XYZ file of C-alpha atoms in Angstrom:
364
model
C -25.876 -39.612 -54.388
C -23.050 -38.068 -52.175
C -21.561 -34.572 -52.661
C -17.956 -34.758 -53.505
C -16.266 -32.626 -50.096
C -14.698 -30.554 -52.588
C -18.185 -29.389 -53.457
C -19.441 -29.137 -50.056
C -20.323 -25.289 -48.652
C -17.947 -23.853 -45.960
C -19.236 -22.030 -43.073
C -16.913 -18.828 -42.663
C -18.319 -16.894 -39.440
C -21.599 -15.517 -40.687
C -21.026 -16.270 -44.617
C -21.094 -19.415 -46.262
C -18.867 -20.190 -49.404
C -20.671 -22.600 -51.808
C -17.995 -24.884 -52.109
C -14.244 -25.394 -51.291
C -12.516 -23.797 -53.806
C -10.347 -20.806 -53.642
C -9.021 -18.248 -55.914
C -5.937 -17.122 -54.301
C -4.606 -13.711 -54.560
C -2.003 -13.714 -57.322
C -1.022 -10.301 -58.021
C -1.569 -9.023 -61.757
C -0.046 -5.341 -61.647
C -2.686 -3.834 -63.495
C -4.156 -1.223 -61.493
C -4.214 2.094 -62.281
C -1.157 4.200 -60.978
C -3.187 5.640 -57.789
C -3.817 1.982 -56.907
C -7.635 2.293 -58.422
C -9.270 -0.837 -59.613
C -9.407 -0.949 -63.495
C -12.572 -2.089 -65.758
C -10.210 -4.922 -66.233
C -10.330 -6.278 -62.709
C -13.839 -6.466 -62.685
C -13.467 -8.689 -65.778
C -10.822 -10.976 -64.527
C -12.213 -11.641 -60.798
C -15.881 -11.547 -62.523
C -14.875 -14.846 -64.701
C -13.627 -16.521 -61.854
C -16.503 -16.248 -59.785
C -18.548 -17.022 -62.759
C -16.548 -20.050 -63.341
C -17.836 -21.443 -59.667
C -15.115 -20.654 -57.263
C -16.833 -20.561 -53.735
C -14.421 -17.745 -52.443
C -12.214 -15.328 -54.714
C -9.632 -13.347 -53.170
C -8.788 -10.196 -54.666
C -4.742 -9.795 -55.201
C -2.389 -8.264 -52.557
C -3.585 -4.860 -51.886
C -1.448 -2.257 -50.410
C -2.196 -0.965 -46.999
C 0.040 2.188 -47.509
C 1.596 3.864 -51.260
C 5.191 2.658 -49.606
C 4.164 -0.774 -49.246
C 3.171 -1.394 -52.955
C 5.250 -4.104 -54.793
C 4.982 -2.104 -58.195
C 3.140 1.048 -59.159
C 0.642 -0.555 -60.586
C -0.625 -2.808 -57.613
C -4.038 -2.334 -56.227
C -4.552 -0.083 -52.615
C -6.676 0.413 -49.972
C -4.864 3.089 -48.136
C -7.208 5.938 -48.572
C -11.126 6.327 -49.280
C -11.166 7.391 -52.755
C -9.861 3.500 -53.616
C -13.158 2.025 -51.943
C -15.554 2.902 -55.021
C -13.571 0.455 -57.200
C -13.279 -2.109 -54.954
C -16.818 -2.061 -54.321
C -17.405 -2.291 -58.071
C -15.039 -5.465 -58.034
C -17.184 -6.818 -54.831
C -20.632 -6.841 -56.915
C -19.235 -8.374 -59.781
C -18.267 -11.330 -57.508
C -21.056 -11.510 -55.523
C -23.140 -11.011 -58.841
C -22.276 -14.785 -59.547
C -22.558 -16.299 -56.352
C -18.979 -16.352 -54.810
C -17.684 -14.746 -51.351
C -15.341 -11.884 -52.550
C -12.309 -11.371 -50.311
C -9.324 -9.395 -50.191
C -5.689 -9.568 -49.458
C -4.148 -6.568 -47.496
C -0.593 -6.414 -47.589
C 2.919 -4.414 -47.262
C 5.788 -5.470 -49.077
C 8.806 -4.435 -46.852
C 11.707 -5.128 -48.077
C 10.182 -6.693 -51.248
C 8.074 -3.597 -52.187
C 9.115 -1.215 -54.944
C 11.030 -3.962 -57.167
C 9.838 -4.968 -60.303
C 7.149 -7.507 -61.270
C 7.358 -10.373 -63.745
C 5.276 -7.780 -66.320
C 8.071 -6.475 -69.114
C 5.838 -3.119 -69.215
C 6.303 -2.365 -65.317
C 8.309 0.629 -64.327
C 10.767 0.060 -61.403
C 14.052 -0.667 -60.424
C 15.816 -2.965 -58.319
C 18.457 -0.727 -56.889
C 17.451 2.567 -54.933
C 14.104 3.708 -54.604
C 11.126 3.514 -56.911
C 8.331 6.014 -57.447
C 9.764 8.045 -54.428
C 9.324 5.800 -51.360
C 12.288 4.232 -49.900
C 12.029 0.420 -48.405
C 11.464 -0.086 -45.033
C 11.564 -3.510 -43.180
C 12.051 -4.846 -39.548
C 16.204 -4.940 -40.028
C 18.199 -2.957 -42.579
C 18.760 -6.233 -44.648
C 18.607 -6.805 -48.070
C 16.511 -9.417 -49.921
C 19.479 -10.712 -52.215
C 19.489 -8.311 -55.397
C 17.538 -5.857 -54.106
C 18.091 -2.345 -52.168
C 19.078 -2.517 -48.789
C 15.822 -1.253 -46.701
C 15.530 1.482 -43.943
C 14.959 -0.358 -40.269
C 11.994 0.958 -38.853
C 11.766 2.724 -35.644
C 9.473 2.007 -32.791
C 7.132 4.457 -33.654
C 6.541 3.751 -37.152
C 6.340 -0.432 -36.308
C 3.338 0.576 -34.018
C 1.793 2.845 -36.262
C 1.532 0.090 -38.938
C -1.334 -1.764 -36.697
C -3.452 1.054 -37.416
C -2.630 1.102 -40.978
C -3.536 -2.148 -41.432
C -6.694 -1.308 -38.933
C -7.848 1.486 -41.265
C -7.482 -0.411 -44.895
C -9.437 -3.474 -43.423
C -12.237 -0.991 -42.655
C -12.109 0.372 -45.846
C -12.364 -3.361 -47.401
C -15.615 -3.836 -45.302
C -16.808 -0.736 -46.444
C -16.221 -1.638 -49.807
C -18.502 -4.811 -49.314
C -15.878 -7.703 -48.794
C -16.933 -10.750 -46.939
C -13.115 -11.755 -45.893
C -10.195 -9.689 -45.095
C -6.920 -11.744 -45.484
C -3.440 -10.449 -44.085
C -0.790 -11.212 -45.985
C 1.907 -12.646 -43.536
C 3.949 -14.841 -45.898
C 6.309 -14.896 -49.307
C 8.590 -12.665 -47.326
C 6.617 -9.568 -47.380
C 6.656 -7.225 -44.150
C 4.520 -9.345 -41.694
C 6.816 -12.631 -42.724
C 9.796 -10.574 -42.401
C 8.777 -9.576 -38.839
C 8.467 -13.231 -38.150
C 11.284 -14.996 -39.253
C 14.546 -14.769 -37.630
C 16.477 -14.623 -41.031
C 14.982 -10.885 -41.697
C 14.394 -9.776 -38.178
C 17.521 -9.060 -36.074
C 15.928 -6.160 -34.095
C 16.341 -6.335 -30.050
C 13.624 -4.296 -29.007
C 9.824 -5.842 -28.280
C 9.397 -6.417 -31.739
C 12.628 -8.832 -32.087
C 14.969 -10.677 -30.358
C 12.636 -13.636 -29.332
C 10.035 -15.941 -30.643
C 7.469 -13.873 -28.871
C 9.309 -10.485 -30.064
C 8.912 -11.479 -33.419
C 5.453 -12.425 -33.322
C 4.311 -9.586 -31.743
C 3.656 -6.854 -35.067
C 1.381 -9.830 -36.471
C -0.108 -10.398 -33.425
C -1.318 -6.825 -32.909
C -2.630 -6.398 -36.721
C -4.574 -9.508 -36.088
C -6.279 -8.177 -32.929
C -6.665 -4.501 -34.482
C -8.045 -5.578 -37.866
C -10.270 -8.101 -36.066
C -11.919 -5.084 -34.257
C -11.878 -2.995 -37.370
C -13.843 -5.837 -39.697
C -16.599 -6.329 -37.514
C -18.067 -9.830 -38.179
C -16.461 -9.723 -41.922
C -14.274 -12.987 -41.883
C -10.783 -12.233 -40.891
C -8.068 -14.715 -42.156
C -4.315 -14.603 -42.432
C -2.058 -16.349 -45.183
C 1.056 -17.559 -43.752
C 4.468 -19.083 -45.277
C 4.714 -21.991 -42.803
C 8.574 -22.394 -43.566
C 11.369 -20.435 -44.921
C 13.021 -23.618 -46.436
C 16.172 -22.676 -44.981
C 18.620 -23.583 -41.902
C 17.679 -20.919 -39.172
C 14.276 -19.712 -40.622
C 10.578 -20.714 -39.841
C 9.382 -23.731 -39.604
C 6.694 -25.973 -39.896
C 6.843 -26.590 -36.138
C 6.860 -22.762 -35.130
C 4.298 -22.081 -37.456
C 1.957 -24.896 -35.746
C 2.567 -23.317 -32.679
C 1.933 -19.711 -33.902
C -1.420 -20.605 -35.266
C -3.212 -20.692 -31.950
C -2.272 -17.659 -31.102
C -3.531 -16.010 -34.184
C -7.052 -17.550 -33.930
C -6.745 -16.386 -29.805
C -6.222 -12.953 -31.750
C -9.409 -13.042 -34.020
C -8.289 -15.065 -37.008
C -11.237 -17.214 -38.415
C -9.358 -18.708 -41.148
C -5.597 -19.763 -41.665
C -4.274 -20.119 -45.654
C -1.016 -21.614 -45.570
C 1.523 -21.462 -47.938
C 5.404 -21.381 -47.695
C 8.724 -19.636 -48.635
C 9.269 -16.296 -50.065
C 11.535 -14.659 -47.741
C 15.005 -15.952 -48.505
C 16.271 -17.833 -52.170
C 15.808 -21.151 -51.208
C 15.846 -24.538 -52.833
C 12.363 -25.766 -52.462
C 10.581 -29.028 -52.860
C 7.978 -28.119 -55.607
C 6.040 -31.104 -56.413
C 1.936 -31.319 -56.747
C 0.778 -30.886 -53.043
C 4.191 -30.060 -51.596
C 2.827 -28.107 -49.030
C -0.216 -29.868 -48.072
C 1.569 -31.231 -44.740
C 2.248 -27.813 -43.627
C -1.832 -26.976 -43.752
C -2.452 -30.188 -42.350
C 0.037 -29.656 -39.085
C -1.595 -26.034 -38.728
C -4.992 -27.710 -38.817
C -4.013 -30.141 -36.170
C -3.227 -27.439 -34.196
C -6.386 -25.711 -34.395
C -8.306 -28.601 -34.369
C -9.906 -27.675 -30.814
C -11.466 -24.435 -32.348
C -12.336 -25.881 -35.614
C -10.448 -23.035 -37.443
C -10.986 -23.519 -41.473
C -7.608 -24.294 -43.078
C -6.793 -23.490 -46.680
C -4.142 -25.129 -48.644
C -2.365 -24.476 -51.593
C 0.036 -25.269 -54.416
C 0.446 -27.168 -57.432
C -3.237 -28.474 -57.333
C -3.730 -30.074 -60.605
C -6.686 -32.019 -60.400
C -10.381 -32.387 -58.735
C -9.321 -35.916 -57.366
C -6.032 -34.591 -55.632
C -7.987 -31.827 -54.332
C -10.909 -34.300 -53.047
C -8.316 -36.536 -51.338
C -6.847 -33.812 -49.402
C -9.848 -32.732 -48.102
C -11.493 -36.183 -47.464
C -8.252 -37.234 -45.541
C -8.744 -33.878 -43.142
C -5.457 -32.375 -44.280
C -7.343 -29.177 -44.838
C -10.685 -27.765 -45.318
C -10.562 -26.093 -48.492
C -8.021 -26.036 -51.251
C -6.691 -22.911 -53.278
C -6.039 -23.096 -57.078
C -4.266 -20.107 -58.657
C -2.343 -20.572 -61.701
C -4.374 -23.220 -63.498
C -7.256 -20.915 -62.932
C -5.443 -17.998 -64.959
C -5.874 -19.944 -68.202
C -9.029 -21.713 -67.017
C -11.591 -19.386 -65.155
C -14.136 -22.067 -64.835
C -11.953 -24.828 -63.350
C -14.136 -25.345 -60.594
C -17.179 -26.111 -62.903
C -14.820 -28.687 -64.613
C -13.712 -30.491 -61.553
C -17.249 -30.609 -60.616
C -17.902 -32.348 -63.945
C -14.635 -34.491 -63.517
C -16.049 -35.567 -60.104
C -18.957 -36.819 -61.608
C -21.550 -35.292 -59.443
C -25.209 -34.874 -60.602
C -25.301 -31.511 -58.464
C -23.024 -29.464 -60.548
C -25.833 -27.189 -60.896
C -25.649 -26.318 -57.607
C -22.202 -24.613 -57.792
C -23.881 -21.626 -59.404
C -23.275 -22.736 -63.434
C -24.871 -19.489 -65.184
C -27.640 -20.778 -67.377
C -25.736 -19.758 -70.245
C -23.047 -21.962 -69.845
C -25.000 -25.316 -69.267
C -24.124 -27.054 -72.516
C -20.270 -26.646 -71.598
C -20.935 -29.463 -69.151
C -20.957 -31.979 -71.828
C -18.286 -30.643 -73.742
C -15.150 -32.480 -74.036
């Protein structure tokens, strides 16, 4: 029997993911107030690893206290946070998944209340003692106006990301993913809608890309043989913003700077009318994949993935190398095992089904 493409292994640098299904980073706003992993995280991510995901990427983890999206974001801005992440990695590895973590800084969208009704925060002014910072003093609609970072602060961000990445590797993560999407700080620098600087980190396309490329280079050095990825919003879905063509042009530069895998999403930098539908972001991933074809850099796609057959078709047609499935996995942590069964493969055992779960394969 031919193994479905979705269930084939995926080489990532020196690591091998057991299949091509990713759990993408989804903020849960459940950390201790000092950014430390709690038992809840271990259960949450461990369950998705036991459920068969090849790669589990832990939610956006702040590289500095100021970069948090809420007081209950995970962090890796200090050494005291490493031990908790090590426990989290151990739980993910125990069920055979690669463990990844997304490192980010919220920029002008930091310090704003998430969807949790019990979160502490305020849209106006400062939150928990930190001020909002961004490439330019341009507010995200409805949020407080950020302070423009000066050149010294911008340059310091490179080391801030690198240090956090070093802690991630110390915790045992296989993959470090930089958050360059959804309107957060690195995306803000990339987009002309949020970056109005006229210095070396703005003014031109090359200037707006400078910080992201410098961060990738520094983090590449910091993580050694670990896998380095970056998540991108390929388009702002708004006139004058980032386009799929521009992101495809950026992709080889990111690979040249040291990125091993590109995770393609869209939007989030400005309010926009987004044509959400099954697989609506796949064409952007396909364009990026074409742009890095010469280096065979894996590209991950994400966004309204509703079935195993849909995901399989994306991979078979060469539009991406892996598929990330987020919201459905919140309610179905064993979604990969269910999809393996849906594809009719007799090799579902190879997906790491825990022995106590075997009887579930025949359940309706």
